[in-house]
Amino acid sequence: MTDSTNFLANVPIFSDLDKETLEKVLKSGMLQSYKKNSVVLSEEEAGSALFVIVEGKLKVSRSSGDEKEVILAMLNESDFFGEMSLLDGDARSATVTAIEDSKLFVIQRTEFLDLLMKYPEVSIALLTELTKRFRASSAKIKALSLKDAEGKVATVMLQLADDIGKIRQGIVEIDHLPYQQELANMAGTSRETISRTLHSFAKKGLIELDGSRLRIIDYEKFKEMFE
Ligand code: CMP
Protein backbone atom coordinates (compact mmCIF):
# COMPACT_ATOMS: atom_id res chain seq x y z
CA MET A 1 0.00 0.00 0.00
CA THR A 2 1.13 3.56 -0.59
CA ASP A 3 1.42 5.96 2.35
CA SER A 4 -1.82 7.65 1.38
CA THR A 5 -3.77 4.42 1.97
CA ASN A 6 -2.27 3.63 5.39
CA PHE A 7 -4.66 5.88 7.27
CA LEU A 8 -7.64 3.66 6.44
CA ALA A 9 -6.10 0.70 8.26
CA ASN A 10 -6.14 2.78 11.48
CA VAL A 11 -9.80 3.67 11.21
CA PRO A 12 -11.65 1.34 13.64
CA ILE A 13 -14.55 0.66 11.23
CA PHE A 14 -12.09 -0.48 8.52
CA SER A 15 -9.28 -1.94 10.61
CA ASP A 16 -10.37 -5.59 10.17
CA LEU A 17 -10.25 -5.40 6.37
CA ASP A 18 -7.34 -6.87 4.40
CA LYS A 19 -5.05 -4.72 2.24
CA GLU A 20 -6.79 -5.58 -1.01
CA THR A 21 -10.19 -4.55 0.37
CA LEU A 22 -8.72 -1.36 1.85
CA GLU A 23 -7.48 -0.47 -1.64
CA LYS A 24 -11.05 -0.90 -2.92
CA VAL A 25 -12.43 1.28 -0.10
CA LEU A 26 -9.88 3.93 -0.98
CA LYS A 27 -11.03 3.92 -4.59
CA SER A 28 -14.67 4.27 -3.49
CA GLY A 29 -14.09 7.70 -1.89
CA MET A 30 -12.07 10.88 -2.24
CA LEU A 31 -9.90 13.15 -0.08
CA GLN A 32 -11.05 16.69 0.72
CA SER A 33 -9.30 19.44 2.70
CA TYR A 34 -11.06 21.86 5.04
CA LYS A 35 -9.55 25.00 6.55
CA LYS A 36 -9.80 25.73 10.27
CA ASN A 37 -13.29 27.09 11.18
CA SER A 38 -14.96 25.83 8.00
CA VAL A 39 -18.29 24.08 8.34
CA VAL A 40 -18.20 20.60 6.80
CA LEU A 41 -21.90 19.93 7.18
CA SER A 42 -24.81 21.78 8.80
CA GLU A 43 -27.64 20.73 11.06
CA GLU A 44 -30.93 20.30 9.16
CA GLU A 45 -29.45 20.06 5.66
CA ALA A 46 -29.85 16.88 3.61
CA GLY A 47 -26.80 14.64 3.48
CA SER A 48 -25.64 11.50 1.80
CA ALA A 49 -21.92 11.21 2.49
CA LEU A 50 -19.85 9.70 5.28
CA PHE A 51 -16.62 11.42 6.37
CA VAL A 52 -13.52 9.81 7.87
CA ILE A 53 -10.94 12.09 9.50
CA VAL A 54 -7.49 11.56 8.02
CA GLU A 55 -5.96 14.58 9.77
CA GLY A 56 -7.27 17.34 12.02
CA LYS A 57 -9.88 17.94 14.68
CA LEU A 58 -13.58 18.76 14.36
CA LYS A 59 -16.42 19.60 16.71
CA VAL A 60 -19.99 18.30 16.53
CA SER A 61 -22.46 20.91 17.76
CA ARG A 62 -26.08 21.97 17.77
CA SER A 63 -27.37 25.49 18.22
CA SER A 64 -30.58 27.15 19.22
CA GLY A 65 -32.30 30.08 17.48
CA ASP A 66 -30.52 32.56 19.82
CA GLU A 67 -27.12 31.34 18.65
CA LYS A 68 -26.34 29.40 21.86
CA GLU A 69 -24.26 26.36 21.06
CA VAL A 70 -23.91 22.98 22.71
CA ILE A 71 -20.91 20.87 21.72
CA LEU A 72 -21.87 17.20 21.54
CA ALA A 73 -18.45 15.76 20.78
CA MET A 74 -14.92 16.43 19.59
CA LEU A 75 -13.68 14.18 16.83
CA ASN A 76 -10.12 13.58 15.68
CA GLU A 77 -7.97 11.39 13.44
CA SER A 78 -9.61 8.05 12.50
CA ASP A 79 -13.06 9.07 13.72
CA PHE A 80 -15.98 9.22 11.30
CA PHE A 81 -19.15 11.29 11.07
CA GLY A 82 -22.16 11.77 8.80
CA GLU A 83 -23.37 8.18 9.18
CA MET A 84 -26.75 9.14 10.69
CA SER A 85 -28.27 10.87 7.64
CA LEU A 86 -26.70 8.28 5.46
CA LEU A 87 -28.42 5.47 7.38
CA ASP A 88 -31.88 6.92 8.04
CA GLY A 89 -32.17 9.38 5.14
CA ASP A 90 -33.19 12.16 7.54
CA ALA A 91 -31.54 15.62 7.78
CA ARG A 92 -28.10 16.10 9.38
CA SER A 93 -28.54 15.83 13.15
CA ALA A 94 -25.79 18.33 14.01
CA THR A 95 -23.25 20.74 12.55
CA VAL A 96 -19.67 19.57 12.12
CA THR A 97 -16.95 22.27 12.01
CA ALA A 98 -13.19 21.93 11.52
CA ILE A 99 -11.38 23.40 14.53
CA GLU A 100 -8.02 22.74 12.86
CA ASP A 101 -7.08 22.47 9.18
CA SER A 102 -8.42 19.00 8.40
CA LYS A 103 -8.18 16.38 5.71
CA LEU A 104 -11.23 14.14 5.27
CA PHE A 105 -11.94 10.99 3.28
CA VAL A 106 -15.47 11.16 1.88
CA ILE A 107 -17.58 8.15 0.84
CA GLN A 108 -20.99 8.48 -0.79
CA ARG A 109 -24.05 6.61 0.52
CA THR A 110 -24.26 3.90 -2.17
CA GLU A 111 -20.60 2.98 -1.78
CA PHE A 112 -20.79 2.90 2.02
CA LEU A 113 -23.98 0.79 2.10
CA ASP A 114 -22.29 -1.56 -0.32
CA LEU A 115 -19.37 -1.93 2.12
CA LEU A 116 -21.76 -2.62 5.03
CA MET A 117 -23.47 -5.37 3.06
CA LYS A 118 -20.30 -6.99 1.77
CA TYR A 119 -18.21 -6.81 4.95
CA PRO A 120 -20.03 -7.65 8.20
CA GLU A 121 -16.91 -6.64 10.17
CA VAL A 122 -17.43 -3.03 9.00
CA SER A 123 -21.09 -3.16 10.11
CA ILE A 124 -20.17 -4.58 13.53
CA ALA A 125 -17.41 -1.98 14.05
CA LEU A 126 -19.88 0.76 13.08
CA LEU A 127 -22.44 -0.55 15.60
CA THR A 128 -19.73 -0.70 18.28
CA GLU A 129 -18.83 2.97 17.72
CA LEU A 130 -22.49 4.02 17.64
CA THR A 131 -23.03 2.17 20.94
CA LYS A 132 -20.08 4.07 22.42
CA ARG A 133 -21.62 7.36 21.29
CA PHE A 134 -24.98 6.37 22.74
CA ARG A 135 -23.33 5.64 26.10
CA ALA A 136 -21.58 9.03 26.00
CA SER A 137 -24.87 10.80 25.18
CA SER A 138 -26.59 9.00 28.01
CA ALA A 139 -23.79 10.01 30.43
CA LYS A 140 -24.28 13.60 29.26
CA ILE A 141 -28.06 13.51 29.83
CA LYS A 142 -27.41 12.19 33.34
CA ALA A 143 -24.84 14.95 34.02
CA LEU A 144 -27.03 17.73 32.64
CA SER A 145 -30.12 16.69 34.54
CA LEU A 146 -28.82 15.20 37.79
CA LYS A 147 -25.34 16.52 38.54
CA ASP A 148 -23.97 19.67 40.15
CA ALA A 149 -21.35 21.91 38.49
CA GLU A 150 -18.42 19.64 39.51
CA GLY A 151 -20.22 16.60 38.10
CA LYS A 152 -20.99 18.37 34.81
CA VAL A 153 -17.39 19.54 34.35
CA ALA A 154 -16.04 16.11 35.32
CA THR A 155 -18.33 14.43 32.78
CA VAL A 156 -16.88 16.67 30.05
CA MET A 157 -13.33 15.82 31.22
CA LEU A 158 -14.18 12.10 30.98
CA GLN A 159 -15.71 12.60 27.52
CA LEU A 160 -12.59 14.45 26.32
CA ALA A 161 -10.35 11.76 27.85
CA ASP A 162 -12.28 9.24 25.79
CA ASP A 163 -12.39 11.33 22.59
CA ILE A 164 -8.93 12.90 22.44
CA GLY A 165 -6.96 11.81 25.55
CA LYS A 166 -3.92 9.54 25.70
CA ILE A 167 -3.63 7.15 28.63
CA ARG A 168 -0.25 6.18 30.05
CA GLN A 169 0.28 4.41 33.38
CA GLY A 170 -3.12 5.39 34.69
CA ILE A 171 -2.67 9.07 33.79
CA VAL A 172 -4.72 10.65 31.01
CA GLU A 173 -3.18 13.51 29.05
CA ILE A 174 -5.29 15.84 26.96
CA ASP A 175 -2.86 17.88 24.84
CA HIS A 176 -5.13 20.52 23.38
CA LEU A 177 -7.85 21.26 25.87
CA PRO A 178 -10.66 23.22 24.14
CA TYR A 179 -11.09 26.88 25.14
CA GLN A 180 -13.02 27.46 28.38
CA GLN A 181 -16.04 28.81 26.44
CA GLU A 182 -16.07 25.60 24.38
CA LEU A 183 -15.84 23.52 27.58
CA ALA A 184 -18.78 25.53 28.92
CA ASN A 185 -20.73 24.74 25.73
CA MET A 186 -19.97 21.07 26.23
CA ALA A 187 -20.95 21.03 29.89
CA GLY A 188 -24.07 23.19 29.63
CA THR A 189 -22.64 25.67 32.12
CA SER A 190 -20.83 29.04 32.14
CA ARG A 191 -17.19 29.84 31.38
CA GLU A 192 -16.77 31.11 34.96
CA THR A 193 -18.00 27.78 36.36
CA ILE A 194 -15.50 25.92 34.16
CA SER A 195 -12.64 28.11 35.37
CA ARG A 196 -13.65 27.82 39.05
CA THR A 197 -14.20 24.05 38.89
CA LEU A 198 -10.95 23.29 37.05
CA HIS A 199 -9.03 25.25 39.70
CA SER A 200 -10.85 23.40 42.46
CA PHE A 201 -10.01 20.01 40.81
CA ALA A 202 -6.37 21.12 40.56
CA LYS A 203 -6.31 22.18 44.23
CA LYS A 204 -7.66 18.76 45.22
CA GLY A 205 -4.87 17.10 43.22
CA LEU A 206 -7.28 15.46 40.77
CA ILE A 207 -5.90 17.22 37.69
CA GLU A 208 -2.89 19.22 36.55
CA LEU A 209 -3.33 22.17 34.19
CA ASP A 210 -0.43 23.52 32.18
CA GLY A 211 -1.57 25.98 29.49
CA SER A 212 -3.82 24.00 27.17
CA ARG A 213 -2.52 20.66 28.48
CA LEU A 214 -4.57 18.86 31.11
CA ARG A 215 -3.68 15.69 32.97
CA ILE A 216 -6.09 13.57 34.97
CA ILE A 217 -3.74 12.20 37.61
CA ASP A 218 -5.60 9.00 38.48
CA TYR A 219 -8.06 8.27 35.68
CA GLU A 220 -9.70 5.23 37.35
CA LYS A 221 -10.25 7.13 40.61
CA PHE A 222 -11.62 10.15 38.73
CA LYS A 223 -14.02 7.88 36.83
CA GLU A 224 -15.17 6.22 40.06
CA MET A 225 -15.78 9.61 41.67
CA PHE A 226 -17.81 11.12 38.85
CA GLU A 227 -19.29 8.45 36.57
P1 CMP B 1 -25.33 13.16 10.59
O1 CMP B 1 -26.60 13.34 11.34
O2 CMP B 1 -25.42 12.59 9.23
O3 CMP B 1 -24.55 14.56 10.53
C1 CMP B 1 -24.07 15.10 11.76
C2 CMP B 1 -23.15 14.08 12.38
O4 CMP B 1 -22.64 14.41 13.65
C3 CMP B 1 -23.94 12.78 12.66
O5 CMP B 1 -24.34 12.21 11.43
C4 CMP B 1 -22.94 12.03 13.49
O6 CMP B 1 -21.93 11.47 12.71
C5 CMP B 1 -22.35 13.18 14.32
N1 CMP B 1 -23.02 13.23 15.64
C6 CMP B 1 -24.29 13.62 15.92
N2 CMP B 1 -24.54 13.52 17.24
C7 CMP B 1 -23.39 13.06 17.81
C8 CMP B 1 -23.00 12.75 19.16
N3 CMP B 1 -23.83 12.91 20.19
N4 CMP B 1 -21.75 12.29 19.36
C9 CMP B 1 -20.87 12.15 18.33
N5 CMP B 1 -21.19 12.42 17.05
C10 CMP B 1 -22.42 12.86 16.80
Tab-separated table of N, CA, C and O in Angstrom, residues 19 21 33-34 43 47 67-68 80-81 107 110 135 142 144-145 148-150 152 156 158 174 181 190 227:
chain	number	residue	atom	x	y	z
A	19	LYS	N	-5.633	-5.820	3.056
A	19	LYS	CA	-5.051	-4.724	2.245
A	19	LYS	C	-5.788	-4.535	0.934
A	19	LYS	O	-6.029	-3.400	0.503
A	21	THR	N	-8.878	-5.195	0.179
A	21	THR	CA	-10.188	-4.555	0.367
A	21	THR	C	-10.016	-3.083	0.700
A	21	THR	O	-10.775	-2.225	0.231
A	33	SER	N	-9.937	18.647	1.626
A	33	SER	CA	-9.305	19.441	2.696
A	33	SER	C	-10.251	20.539	3.163
A	33	SER	O	-10.980	21.110	2.354
A	34	TYR	N	-10.227	20.804	4.457
A	34	TYR	CA	-11.060	21.864	5.042
A	34	TYR	C	-10.182	22.751	5.909
A	34	TYR	O	-9.412	22.248	6.719
A	43	GLU	N	-26.404	21.257	10.484
A	43	GLU	CA	-27.638	20.731	11.065
A	43	GLU	C	-28.806	21.071	10.140
A	43	GLU	O	-28.863	22.190	9.608
A	47	GLY	N	-28.181	15.116	3.615
A	47	GLY	CA	-26.804	14.639	3.477
A	47	GLY	C	-26.743	13.196	3.035
A	47	GLY	O	-27.607	12.406	3.387
A	67	GLU	N	-28.559	31.506	18.900
A	67	GLU	CA	-27.116	31.341	18.653
A	67	GLU	C	-26.344	30.664	19.786
A	67	GLU	O	-25.130	30.635	19.773
A	68	LYS	N	-27.054	30.144	20.814
A	68	LYS	CA	-26.338	29.396	21.857
A	68	LYS	C	-25.940	28.054	21.266
A	68	LYS	O	-26.700	27.464	20.501
A	80	PHE	N	-15.132	8.966	12.478
A	80	PHE	CA	-15.976	9.216	11.304
A	80	PHE	C	-17.200	10.006	11.740
A	80	PHE	O	-17.535	10.055	12.924
A	81	PHE	N	-17.886	10.611	10.781
A	81	PHE	CA	-19.154	11.286	11.068
A	81	PHE	C	-19.984	11.346	9.791
A	81	PHE	O	-19.478	11.110	8.689
A	107	ILE	N	-16.966	9.279	1.589
A	107	ILE	CA	-17.576	8.154	0.844
A	107	ILE	C	-19.062	8.451	0.665
A	107	ILE	O	-19.748	8.828	1.627
A	110	THR	N	-24.175	5.193	-1.472
A	110	THR	CA	-24.262	3.902	-2.169
A	110	THR	C	-23.013	3.064	-1.907
A	110	THR	O	-23.106	1.871	-1.610
A	135	ARG	N	-23.709	5.627	24.675
A	135	ARG	CA	-23.334	5.639	26.104
A	135	ARG	C	-22.877	7.034	26.540
A	135	ARG	O	-23.220	7.506	27.620
A	142	LYS	N	-27.440	12.363	31.881
A	142	LYS	CA	-27.408	12.192	33.343
A	142	LYS	C	-26.735	13.405	33.993
A	142	LYS	O	-27.255	13.982	34.952
A	144	LEU	N	-26.293	16.476	32.795
A	144	LEU	CA	-27.029	17.727	32.639
A	144	LEU	C	-28.247	17.790	33.546
A	144	LEU	O	-28.615	18.844	34.042
A	145	SER	N	-28.867	16.628	33.772
A	145	SER	CA	-30.115	16.686	34.538
A	145	SER	C	-29.930	16.397	36.024
A	145	SER	O	-30.714	16.875	36.834
A	148	ASP	N	-24.323	18.276	39.844
A	148	ASP	CA	-23.973	19.666	40.152
A	148	ASP	C	-22.839	20.113	39.205
A	148	ASP	O	-22.410	19.339	38.345
A	149	ALA	N	-22.361	21.343	39.405
A	149	ALA	CA	-21.352	21.908	38.490
A	149	ALA	C	-20.122	21.003	38.383
A	149	ALA	O	-19.648	20.709	37.288
A	150	GLU	N	-19.616	20.505	39.542
A	150	GLU	CA	-18.425	19.640	39.510
A	150	GLU	C	-18.682	18.411	38.655
A	150	GLU	O	-17.854	17.994	37.859
A	152	LYS	N	-20.861	18.039	36.236
A	152	LYS	CA	-20.989	18.374	34.809
A	152	LYS	C	-19.611	18.554	34.178
A	152	LYS	O	-19.344	18.064	33.085
A	156	VAL	N	-17.519	16.182	31.278
A	156	VAL	CA	-16.876	16.669	30.054
A	156	VAL	C	-15.407	16.224	30.006
A	156	VAL	O	-14.896	15.829	28.958
A	158	LEU	N	-14.187	13.543	31.307
A	158	LEU	CA	-14.182	12.102	30.979
A	158	LEU	C	-14.477	11.891	29.494
A	158	LEU	O	-13.890	11.024	28.851
A	174	ILE	N	-4.546	15.215	28.051
A	174	ILE	CA	-5.292	15.839	26.956
A	174	ILE	C	-4.432	17.015	26.502
A	174	ILE	O	-4.230	17.977	27.248
A	181	GLN	N	-14.669	28.602	26.926
A	181	GLN	CA	-16.038	28.810	26.439
A	181	GLN	C	-16.555	27.550	25.747
A	181	GLN	O	-17.733	27.191	25.864
A	190	SER	N	-21.468	27.785	32.578
A	190	SER	CA	-20.832	29.040	32.136
A	190	SER	C	-19.305	28.902	32.124
A	190	SER	O	-18.739	28.011	32.757
A	227	GLU	N	-18.494	9.104	37.606
A	227	GLU	CA	-19.293	8.455	36.566
A	227	GLU	C	-20.715	8.187	37.022
A	227	GLU	O	-20.959	7.934	38.180
